[in-house]
mmCIF file of C-alpha atoms in Angstrom:
data_model
loop_
_atom_site.group_PDB
_atom_site.id
_atom_site.type_symbol
_atom_site.label_atom_id
_atom_site.label_comp_id
_atom_site.label_asym_id
_atom_site.label_seq_id
_atom_site.Cartn_x
_atom_site.Cartn_y
_atom_site.Cartn_z
ATOM 1 C CA LYS A 1 83.792 117.519 113.057
ATOM 2 C CA LEU A 2 86.777 115.300 112.349
ATOM 3 C CA ARG A 3 90.146 116.916 111.889
ATOM 4 C CA PHE A 4 92.828 115.323 109.776
ATOM 5 C CA ALA A 5 96.598 115.630 110.077
ATOM 6 C CA ASN A 6 96.900 116.658 106.421
ATOM 7 C CA GLU A 7 95.125 116.738 103.066
ATOM 8 C CA THR A 8 96.382 113.273 102.140
ATOM 9 C CA GLU A 9 94.700 111.758 105.201
ATOM 10 C CA GLN A 10 91.492 113.681 104.508
ATOM 11 C CA ASN A 11 91.365 112.525 100.871
ATOM 12 C CA ALA A 12 92.011 108.906 101.896
ATOM 13 C CA ASN A 13 89.074 109.026 104.298
ATOM 14 C CA VAL A 14 86.793 110.569 101.649
ATOM 15 C CA TYR A 15 87.538 107.616 99.327
ATOM 16 C CA ILE A 16 86.708 105.190 102.144
ATOM 17 C CA ASP A 17 83.527 107.009 103.185
ATOM 18 C CA ASN A 18 82.317 106.995 99.568
ATOM 19 C CA GLY A 19 82.961 103.267 99.117
ATOM 20 C CA LYS A 20 85.725 103.788 96.565
ATOM 21 C CA VAL A 21 88.307 101.466 98.170
ATOM 22 C CA THR A 22 88.553 97.690 97.957
ATOM 23 C CA VAL A 23 91.330 95.707 99.598
ATOM 24 C CA ASN A 24 92.426 92.136 100.209
ATOM 25 C CA GLY A 25 95.150 90.998 102.565
ATOM 26 C CA GLU A 26 97.312 87.925 102.832
ATOM 27 C CA ASN A 27 100.017 86.867 105.254
ATOM 28 C CA VAL A 28 103.528 86.717 103.823
ATOM 29 C CA ASP A 29 106.947 86.076 105.389
ATOM 30 C CA ALA A 30 107.585 89.815 105.875
ATOM 31 C CA GLY A 31 104.182 90.444 107.495
ATOM 32 C CA LEU A 32 100.957 91.374 105.728
ATOM 33 C CA LYS A 33 100.575 92.063 102.002
ATOM 34 C CA LEU A 34 97.649 94.258 100.963
ATOM 35 C CA LYS A 35 96.392 94.599 97.403
ATOM 36 C CA GLY A 36 93.889 97.355 96.823
ATOM 37 C CA SER A 37 92.023 99.447 94.325
ATOM 38 C CA VAL A 38 91.029 103.088 94.814
ATOM 39 C CA LYS A 39 88.535 104.733 92.440
ATOM 40 C CA THR A 40 88.900 108.483 91.996
ATOM 41 C CA LYS A 41 86.761 110.776 89.830
ATOM 42 C CA ASP A 42 88.524 109.820 86.626
ATOM 43 C CA LYS A 43 90.808 106.866 87.321
ATOM 44 C CA ARG A 44 91.253 103.639 89.277
ATOM 45 C CA TYR A 45 94.594 103.164 91.040
ATOM 46 C CA LYS A 46 95.949 99.743 91.963
ATOM 47 C CA THR A 47 97.935 99.652 95.189
ATOM 48 C CA GLU A 48 100.111 97.043 96.815
ATOM 49 C CA LEU A 49 101.825 97.333 100.170
ATOM 50 C CA ILE A 50 103.574 95.255 102.776
ATOM 51 C CA ILE A 51 103.185 95.961 106.481
ATOM 52 C CA ASP A 52 105.633 94.223 108.807
ATOM 53 C CA ASN A 53 104.744 92.571 112.101
ATOM 54 C CA ASP A 54 105.399 95.868 113.934
ATOM 55 C CA GLN A 55 102.746 97.587 111.744
ATOM 56 C CA ARG A 56 105.375 99.543 109.755
ATOM 57 C CA LEU A 57 104.901 100.148 106.050
ATOM 58 C CA ILE A 58 108.022 98.568 104.553
ATOM 59 C CA GLN A 59 107.139 98.417 100.857
ATOM 60 C CA ALA A 60 104.495 100.017 98.650
ATOM 61 C CA GLU A 61 103.455 100.604 95.053
ATOM 62 C CA CYS A 62 100.858 102.859 93.455
ATOM 63 C CA GLN A 63 100.267 104.014 89.894
ATOM 64 C CA CYS A 64 99.591 107.656 90.800
ATOM 65 C CA ARG A 65 101.829 110.544 89.833
ATOM 66 C CA PHE A 66 102.642 111.484 93.465
ATOM 67 C CA PHE A 67 103.969 108.008 94.230
ATOM 68 C CA GLN A 68 105.841 107.674 90.934
ATOM 69 C CA LYS A 69 107.632 110.963 91.648
ATOM 70 C CA ASN A 70 108.264 110.635 95.403
ATOM 71 C CA LYS A 71 108.017 106.909 96.212
ATOM 72 C CA LEU A 72 107.713 106.857 100.026
ATOM 73 C CA TYR A 73 110.194 109.685 100.686
ATOM 74 C CA LYS A 74 107.341 112.134 101.357
ATOM 75 C CA GLY A 75 105.106 109.553 103.008
ATOM 76 C CA PRO A 76 102.470 107.361 101.390
ATOM 77 C CA CYS A 77 100.144 108.750 98.748
ATOM 78 C CA GLU A 78 96.433 109.065 99.512
ATOM 79 C CA HIS A 79 95.695 105.807 97.652
ATOM 80 C CA ILE A 80 98.180 103.750 99.697
ATOM 81 C CA LEU A 81 96.891 105.355 102.880
ATOM 82 C CA ALA A 82 93.276 104.659 101.885
ATOM 83 C CA THR A 83 94.143 101.012 101.204
ATOM 84 C CA ARG A 84 95.682 100.593 104.638
ATOM 85 C CA LEU A 85 92.887 102.425 106.448
ATOM 86 C CA GLN A 86 90.192 100.428 104.638
ATOM 87 C CA PHE A 87 91.878 97.149 105.553
ATOM 88 C CA ASN A 88 92.018 98.216 109.200
ATOM 89 C CA LYS A 89 88.364 99.242 109.074
ATOM 90 C CA GLN A 90 87.336 95.871 107.600
ATOM 91 C CA ASN A 91 89.376 93.730 109.951
ATOM 92 C CA PHE A 92 89.571 95.542 113.282
ATOM 93 C CA LYS A 93 85.985 96.554 114.031
#
């Protein structure tokens, strides 16, 4: 049985396992820009994030309440995390 570091990580993986995450990436000057969509039970959240060349999350946006309240001060929301994990899954098999 897989163990997750926290509930956010677990929820992100559930979205991925259920095929609820789509993501596209493009190279930009700062690194890699990801645009994603995460479908929950009752809503679809659009995400956008930039990962620098050292694989650090340097900028992110999500429409969810957690992100709107906390930005990245408490870490990424489950939708941003799901976007990043899905991209890695698609591109680093």
